Short mmCIF file of C-alpha atoms in Angstrom, two decimals:
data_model
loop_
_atom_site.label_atom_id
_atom_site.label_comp_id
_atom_site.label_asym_id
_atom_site.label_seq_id
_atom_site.Cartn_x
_atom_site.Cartn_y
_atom_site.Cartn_z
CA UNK A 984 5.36 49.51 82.65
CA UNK A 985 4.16 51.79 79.92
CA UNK A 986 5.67 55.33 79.70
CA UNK A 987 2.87 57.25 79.79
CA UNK A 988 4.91 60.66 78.83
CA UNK A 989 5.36 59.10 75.30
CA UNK A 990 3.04 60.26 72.54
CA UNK A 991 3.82 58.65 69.23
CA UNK A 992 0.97 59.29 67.31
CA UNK A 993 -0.02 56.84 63.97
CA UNK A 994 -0.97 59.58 61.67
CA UNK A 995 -2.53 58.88 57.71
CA UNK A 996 -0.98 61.40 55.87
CA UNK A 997 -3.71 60.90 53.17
CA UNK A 998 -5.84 62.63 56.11
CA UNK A 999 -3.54 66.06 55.23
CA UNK A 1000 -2.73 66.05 51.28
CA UNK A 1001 -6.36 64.60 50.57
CA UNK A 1002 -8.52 65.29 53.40
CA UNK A 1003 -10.53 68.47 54.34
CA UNK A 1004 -9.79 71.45 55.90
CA UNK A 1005 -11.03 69.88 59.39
CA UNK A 1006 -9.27 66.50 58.67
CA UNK A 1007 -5.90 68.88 57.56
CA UNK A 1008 -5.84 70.91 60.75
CA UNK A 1009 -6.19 67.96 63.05
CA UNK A 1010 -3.24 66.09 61.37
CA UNK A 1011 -1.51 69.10 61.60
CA UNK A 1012 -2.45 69.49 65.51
CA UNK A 1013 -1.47 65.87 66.13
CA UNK A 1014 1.79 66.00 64.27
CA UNK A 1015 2.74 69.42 65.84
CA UNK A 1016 1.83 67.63 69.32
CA UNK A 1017 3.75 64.51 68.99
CA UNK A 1018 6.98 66.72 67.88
CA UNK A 1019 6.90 69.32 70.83
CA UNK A 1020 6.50 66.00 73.03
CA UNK A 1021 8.21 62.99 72.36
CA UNK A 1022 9.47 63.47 68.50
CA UNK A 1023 8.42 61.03 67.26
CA UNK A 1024 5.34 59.46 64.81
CA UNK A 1025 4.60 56.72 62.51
CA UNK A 1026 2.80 57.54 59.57
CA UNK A 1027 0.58 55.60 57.34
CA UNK A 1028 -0.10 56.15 53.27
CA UNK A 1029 2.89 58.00 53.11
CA UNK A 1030 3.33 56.94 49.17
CA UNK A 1031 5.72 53.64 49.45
CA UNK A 1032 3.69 50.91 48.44
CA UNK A 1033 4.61 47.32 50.22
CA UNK A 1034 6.06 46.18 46.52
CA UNK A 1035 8.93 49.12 46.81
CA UNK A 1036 9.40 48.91 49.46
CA UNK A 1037 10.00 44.81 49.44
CA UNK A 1038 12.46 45.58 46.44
CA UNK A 1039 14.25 48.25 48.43
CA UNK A 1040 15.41 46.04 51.16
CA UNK A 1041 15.97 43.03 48.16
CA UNK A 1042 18.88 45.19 46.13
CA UNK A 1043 20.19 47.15 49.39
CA UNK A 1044 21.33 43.76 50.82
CA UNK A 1045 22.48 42.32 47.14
CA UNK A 1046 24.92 45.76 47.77
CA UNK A 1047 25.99 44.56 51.18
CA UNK A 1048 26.47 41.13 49.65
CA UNK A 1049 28.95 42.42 47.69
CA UNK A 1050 32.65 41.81 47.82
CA UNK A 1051 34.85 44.08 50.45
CA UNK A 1052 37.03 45.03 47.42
CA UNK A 1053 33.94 46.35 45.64
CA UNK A 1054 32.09 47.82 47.79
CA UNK A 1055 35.40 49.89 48.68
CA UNK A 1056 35.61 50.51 44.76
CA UNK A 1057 32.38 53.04 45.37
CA UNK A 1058 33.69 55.24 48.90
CA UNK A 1059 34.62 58.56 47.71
CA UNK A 1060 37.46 60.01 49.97
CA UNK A 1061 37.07 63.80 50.48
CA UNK A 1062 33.13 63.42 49.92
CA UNK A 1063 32.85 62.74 53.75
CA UNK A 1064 30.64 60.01 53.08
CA UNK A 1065 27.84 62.07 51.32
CA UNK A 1066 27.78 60.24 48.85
CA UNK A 1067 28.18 55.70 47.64
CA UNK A 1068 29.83 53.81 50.21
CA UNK A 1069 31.25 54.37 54.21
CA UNK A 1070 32.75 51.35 55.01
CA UNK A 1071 32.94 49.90 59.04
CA UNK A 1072 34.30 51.74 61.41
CA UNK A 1073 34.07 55.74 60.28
CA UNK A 1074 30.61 57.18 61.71
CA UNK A 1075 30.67 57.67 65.65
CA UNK A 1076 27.83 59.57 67.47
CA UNK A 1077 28.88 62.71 68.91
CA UNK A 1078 30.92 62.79 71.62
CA UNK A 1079 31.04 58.80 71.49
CA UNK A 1080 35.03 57.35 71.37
CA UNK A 1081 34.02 53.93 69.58
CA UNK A 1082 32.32 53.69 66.05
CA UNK A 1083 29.26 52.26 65.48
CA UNK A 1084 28.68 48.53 64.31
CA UNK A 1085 27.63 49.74 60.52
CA UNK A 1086 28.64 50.63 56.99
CA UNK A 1087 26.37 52.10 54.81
CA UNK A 1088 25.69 54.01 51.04
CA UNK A 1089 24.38 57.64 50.71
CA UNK A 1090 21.90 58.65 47.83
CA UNK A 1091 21.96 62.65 46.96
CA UNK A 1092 19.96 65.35 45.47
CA UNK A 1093 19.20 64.69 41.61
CA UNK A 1094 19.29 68.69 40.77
CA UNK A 1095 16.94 69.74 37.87
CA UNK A 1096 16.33 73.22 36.76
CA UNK A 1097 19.73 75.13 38.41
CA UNK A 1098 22.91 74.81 36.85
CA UNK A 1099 24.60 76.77 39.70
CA UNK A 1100 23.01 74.79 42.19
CA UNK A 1101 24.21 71.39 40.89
CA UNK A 1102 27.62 72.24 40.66
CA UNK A 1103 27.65 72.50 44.52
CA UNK A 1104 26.56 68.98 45.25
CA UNK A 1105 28.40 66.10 44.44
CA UNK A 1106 27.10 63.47 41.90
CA UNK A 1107 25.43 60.60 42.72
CA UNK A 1108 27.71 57.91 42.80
CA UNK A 1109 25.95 54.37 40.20
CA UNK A 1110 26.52 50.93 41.54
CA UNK A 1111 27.78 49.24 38.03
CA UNK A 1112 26.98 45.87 39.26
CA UNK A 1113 23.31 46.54 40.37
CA UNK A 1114 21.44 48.54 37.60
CA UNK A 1115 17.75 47.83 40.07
CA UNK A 1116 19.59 49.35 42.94
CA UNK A 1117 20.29 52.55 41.42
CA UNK A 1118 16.83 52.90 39.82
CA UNK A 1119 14.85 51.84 43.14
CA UNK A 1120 16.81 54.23 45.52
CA UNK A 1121 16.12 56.79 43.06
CA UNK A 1122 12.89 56.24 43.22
CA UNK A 1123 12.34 55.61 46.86
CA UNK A 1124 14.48 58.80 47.60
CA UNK A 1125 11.69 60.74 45.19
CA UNK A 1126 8.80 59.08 47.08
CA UNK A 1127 10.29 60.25 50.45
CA UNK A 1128 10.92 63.71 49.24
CA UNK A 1129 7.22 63.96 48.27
CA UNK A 1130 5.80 62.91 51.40
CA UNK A 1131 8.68 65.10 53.79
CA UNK A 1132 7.24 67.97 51.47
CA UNK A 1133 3.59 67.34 52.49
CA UNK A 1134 4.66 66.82 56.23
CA UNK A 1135 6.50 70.30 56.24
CA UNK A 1136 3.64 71.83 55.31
CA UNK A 1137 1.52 70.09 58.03
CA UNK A 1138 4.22 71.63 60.36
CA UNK A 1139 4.54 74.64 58.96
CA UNK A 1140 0.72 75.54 59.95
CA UNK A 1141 0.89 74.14 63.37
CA UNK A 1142 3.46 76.32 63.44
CA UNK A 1143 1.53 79.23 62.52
CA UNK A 1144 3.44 79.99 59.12
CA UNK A 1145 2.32 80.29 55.55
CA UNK A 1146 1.78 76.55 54.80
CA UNK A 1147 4.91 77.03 51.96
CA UNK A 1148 7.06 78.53 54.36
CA UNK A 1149 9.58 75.43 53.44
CA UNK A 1150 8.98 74.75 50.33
CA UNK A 1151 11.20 77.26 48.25
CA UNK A 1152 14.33 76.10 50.97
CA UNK A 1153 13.68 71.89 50.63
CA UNK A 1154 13.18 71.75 46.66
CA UNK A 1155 16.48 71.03 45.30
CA UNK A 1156 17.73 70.43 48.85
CA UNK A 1157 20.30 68.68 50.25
CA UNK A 1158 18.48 65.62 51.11
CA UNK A 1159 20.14 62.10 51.59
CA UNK A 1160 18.63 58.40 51.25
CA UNK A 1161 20.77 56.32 53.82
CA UNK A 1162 20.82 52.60 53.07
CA UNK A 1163 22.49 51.06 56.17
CA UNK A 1164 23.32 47.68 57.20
CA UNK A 1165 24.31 46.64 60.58
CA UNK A 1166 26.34 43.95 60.01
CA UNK A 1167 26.98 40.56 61.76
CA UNK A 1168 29.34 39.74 64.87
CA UNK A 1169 30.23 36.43 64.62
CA UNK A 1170 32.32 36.89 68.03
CA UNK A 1171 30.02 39.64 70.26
CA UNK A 1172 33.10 38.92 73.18
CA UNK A 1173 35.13 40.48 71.45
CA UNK A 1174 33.72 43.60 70.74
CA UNK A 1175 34.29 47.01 72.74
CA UNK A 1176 31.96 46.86 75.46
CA UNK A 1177 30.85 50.58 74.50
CA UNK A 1178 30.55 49.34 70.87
CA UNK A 1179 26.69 49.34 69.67
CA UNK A 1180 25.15 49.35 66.33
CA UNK A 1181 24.02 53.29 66.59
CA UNK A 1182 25.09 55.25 69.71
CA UNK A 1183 22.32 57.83 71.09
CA UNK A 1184 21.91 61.17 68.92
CA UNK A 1185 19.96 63.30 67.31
CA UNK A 1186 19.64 63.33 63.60
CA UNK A 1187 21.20 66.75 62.14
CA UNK A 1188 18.49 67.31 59.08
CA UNK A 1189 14.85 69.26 59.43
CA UNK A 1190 12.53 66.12 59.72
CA UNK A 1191 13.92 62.22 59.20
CA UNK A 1192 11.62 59.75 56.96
CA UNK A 1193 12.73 56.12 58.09
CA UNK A 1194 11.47 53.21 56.33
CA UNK A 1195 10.29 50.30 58.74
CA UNK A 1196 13.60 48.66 59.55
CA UNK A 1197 14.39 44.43 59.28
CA UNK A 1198 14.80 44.55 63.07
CA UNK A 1199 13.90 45.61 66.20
CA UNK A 1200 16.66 47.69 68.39
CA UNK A 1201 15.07 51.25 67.23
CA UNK A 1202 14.30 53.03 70.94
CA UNK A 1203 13.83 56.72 71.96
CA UNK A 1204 15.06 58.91 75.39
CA UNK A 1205 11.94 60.07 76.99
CA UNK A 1206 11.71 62.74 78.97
CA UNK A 1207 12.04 60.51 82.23
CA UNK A 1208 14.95 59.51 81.09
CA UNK A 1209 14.41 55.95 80.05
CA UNK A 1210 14.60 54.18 76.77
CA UNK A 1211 11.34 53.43 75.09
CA UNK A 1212 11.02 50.99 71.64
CA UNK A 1213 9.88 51.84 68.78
CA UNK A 1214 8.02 50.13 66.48
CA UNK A 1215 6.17 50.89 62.86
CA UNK A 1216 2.83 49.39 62.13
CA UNK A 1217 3.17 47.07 59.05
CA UNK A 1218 4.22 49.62 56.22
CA UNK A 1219 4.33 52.81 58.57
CA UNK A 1220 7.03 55.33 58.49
CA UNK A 1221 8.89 56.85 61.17
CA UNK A 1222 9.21 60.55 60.81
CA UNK A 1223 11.31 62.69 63.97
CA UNK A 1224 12.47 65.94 64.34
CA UNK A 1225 16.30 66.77 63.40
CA UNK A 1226 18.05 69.17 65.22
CA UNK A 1227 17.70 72.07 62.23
CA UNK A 1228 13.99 72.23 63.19
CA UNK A 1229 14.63 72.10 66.82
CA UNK A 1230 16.89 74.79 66.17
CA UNK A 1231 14.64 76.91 63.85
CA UNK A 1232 11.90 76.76 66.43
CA UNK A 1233 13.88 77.91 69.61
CA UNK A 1234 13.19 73.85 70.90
CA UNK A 1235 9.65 74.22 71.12
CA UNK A 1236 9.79 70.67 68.28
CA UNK A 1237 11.46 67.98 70.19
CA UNK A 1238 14.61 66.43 68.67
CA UNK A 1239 15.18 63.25 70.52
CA UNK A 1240 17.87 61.42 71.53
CA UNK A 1241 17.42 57.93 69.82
CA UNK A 1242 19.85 54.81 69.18
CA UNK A 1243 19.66 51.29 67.66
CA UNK A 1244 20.87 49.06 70.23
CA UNK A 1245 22.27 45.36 69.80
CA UNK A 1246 20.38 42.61 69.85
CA UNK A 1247 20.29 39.78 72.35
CA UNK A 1248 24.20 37.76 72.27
CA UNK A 1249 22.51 34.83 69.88
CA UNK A 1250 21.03 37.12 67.29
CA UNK A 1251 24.21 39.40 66.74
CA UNK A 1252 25.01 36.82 64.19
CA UNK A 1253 22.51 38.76 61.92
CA UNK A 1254 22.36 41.65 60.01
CA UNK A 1255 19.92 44.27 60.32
CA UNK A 1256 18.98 46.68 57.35
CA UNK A 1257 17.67 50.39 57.96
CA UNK A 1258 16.92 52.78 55.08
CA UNK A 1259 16.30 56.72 56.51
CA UNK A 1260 15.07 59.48 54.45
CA UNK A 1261 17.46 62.75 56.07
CA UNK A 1262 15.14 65.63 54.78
CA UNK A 1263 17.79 68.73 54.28
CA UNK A 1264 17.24 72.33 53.07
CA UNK A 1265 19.55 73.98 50.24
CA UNK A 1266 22.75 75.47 52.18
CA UNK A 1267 21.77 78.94 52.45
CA UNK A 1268 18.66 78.57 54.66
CA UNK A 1269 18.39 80.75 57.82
CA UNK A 1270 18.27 78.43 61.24
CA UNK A 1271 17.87 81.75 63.53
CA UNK A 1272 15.25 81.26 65.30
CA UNK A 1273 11.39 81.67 64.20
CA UNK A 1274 10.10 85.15 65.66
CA UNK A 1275 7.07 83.35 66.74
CA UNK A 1276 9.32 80.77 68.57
CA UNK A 1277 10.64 83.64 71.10
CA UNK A 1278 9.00 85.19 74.17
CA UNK A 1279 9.64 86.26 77.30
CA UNK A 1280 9.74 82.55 78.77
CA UNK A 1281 10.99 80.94 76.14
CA UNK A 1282 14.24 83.24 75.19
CA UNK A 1283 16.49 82.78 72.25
CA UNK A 1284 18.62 79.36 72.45
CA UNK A 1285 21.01 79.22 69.77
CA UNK A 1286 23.39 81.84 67.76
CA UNK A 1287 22.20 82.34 63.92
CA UNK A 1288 23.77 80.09 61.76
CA UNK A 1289 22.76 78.71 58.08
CA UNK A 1290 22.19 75.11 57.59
CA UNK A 1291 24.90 74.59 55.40
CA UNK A 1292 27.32 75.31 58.28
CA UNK A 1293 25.44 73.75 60.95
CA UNK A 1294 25.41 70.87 58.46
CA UNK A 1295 29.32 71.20 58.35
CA UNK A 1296 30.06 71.41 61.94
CA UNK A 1297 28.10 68.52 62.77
CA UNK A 1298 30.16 66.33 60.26
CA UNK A 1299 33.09 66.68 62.05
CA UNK A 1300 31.17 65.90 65.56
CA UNK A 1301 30.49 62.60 64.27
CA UNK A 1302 34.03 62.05 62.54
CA UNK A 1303 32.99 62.02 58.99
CA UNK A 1304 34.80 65.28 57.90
CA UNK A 1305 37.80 66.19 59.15
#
């Protein structure tokens, strides 16, 4: 039976960056909807066209391809997987004892135009073997940068804030591109029983851009409490709400619980590939609560923190710093 307490709305964010003023407020009324409901939409003409996008998912599984001993050549120790490779068995959800069934690379913040900013990120780390794989996730993570840009604004004036309220803390921000592949189980019996391929959790970022996936498995927690799929339309995008914009607005946008569960016994033998878009401010943004989030029935939540050590707590939640 359909949930009918699930609103995932397919947006065209052409309808918002090109549209008129009537056709921008209503995508920013629907998007500002779906994200105080369920979390969730898909969006369509987001700026990936189906060629990239093909290519994308062509070099990220030439990396997987690769041997062990290389692909362990490119994980930075101390770096706490922010950057190249995170081999099996080192990201947990939060509060979960066994790791999830993944590796995966991380793709940074290119900095241009602030010295002292780009000596506080890490470089990107370049695959030597796969010249195309470098180029296209630099490209894809520019792409997705754009079109989180355009969506903040959409949220910003449902949220009743100048429409460049995040513009100034995203540019230069510290954004990751997440190529991930679940890989194969050629024996699922003798896995944990707990062991899945992402455990339930909400993403840590502002807003999360994720590229249709090669599989099935993504679902959602509604509100009843059940587990609902979702699935992209063709090209679509899945945007949610992280847990930085749940915090910033006092939880009135939703970030929901989602996971990636395993497939049916005879199709574990497969990999899946999943490439997110984790939209991130620069360190020093204020997550205290919006003033305009606040009121009698809907007092404070959280303590004031900045993102950068929200951003750092979290990492050690999920076992990637220590």
């Amino acid at each position: 039976m359909l949930d009918t307490t699930i609103n995932i709305p397919r947006l065209d964010l052409l309808n918002f960056t090109e549209g008129t003023a009537e056709q921008r407020k209503q995508f920013s009324d629907d998007i500002g909807k779906a994200f105080t409901e369920t979390g969730f939409v898909t969006i369509a003409n987001h700026g990936l066209n189906k060629e990239l996008i093909a290519e994308l998912y062509e070099v990220v599984k030439q990396f997987f391809s690769l041997p062990e001993e290389t692909k362990r050549a490119y994980e930075k120790p101390g770096l706490a997987g922010q950057r190249g490779y995170t081999a099996k068995g080192r990201e947990k959800a939060k509060d979960a004892k066994t790791p999830d069934l993944k590796e995966f690379w991380q793709r940074g913040q290119t900095i241009l135009g602030d010295e002292e900013l780009r000596k506080s990120y890490p470089e990107n780390v370049e695959v030597r073997e796969l010249p195309r794989f470098n180029a296209v996730t630099a490209e894809v993570y520019r792409r997705l940068e754009t079109a989180g840009r355009a969506l903040l604004k959409a949220i910003a004036n449902f949220l009743g804030l100048n429409e460049d309220y995040f513009e100034e803390k995203v540019i230069n921000g510290n954004s990751i591109l997440r190529a991930i592949h679940y890989f194969p189980i050629e024996n699922p019996d003798e896995i944990a029983p707990d062991a899945v391929r992402a455990g339930a959790h909400e993403d840590i970022n502002l807003i999360t851009l994720l590229i249709g996936a090669s599989a099935d498995g993504l679902e959602v927690l509604t509100r009843n409490g059940t587990w609902y799929p979702v699935k992209a339309h063709g090209d679509d995008i899945v945007v949610n709400v992280g847990d930085m914009l749940q915090r910033l607005t006092n939880n009135k946008l939703k970030s929901t619980t989602h996971r990636v569960v395993n497939p049916p016994k005879e199709l574990m033998k497969t990999s899946r590939y999943s490439v997110p878009f984790f939209l991130h401010p620069k360190a020093d943004m204020s997550l205290a609560a919006l003033e305009n989030c606040i009121d009698s029935t809907h007092p404070k939540i959280y303590p004031d923190c900045t993102a950068g050590e929200y951003l750092d707590e979290r990492l050690r939640e999920i076992g990637l710093k220590m």
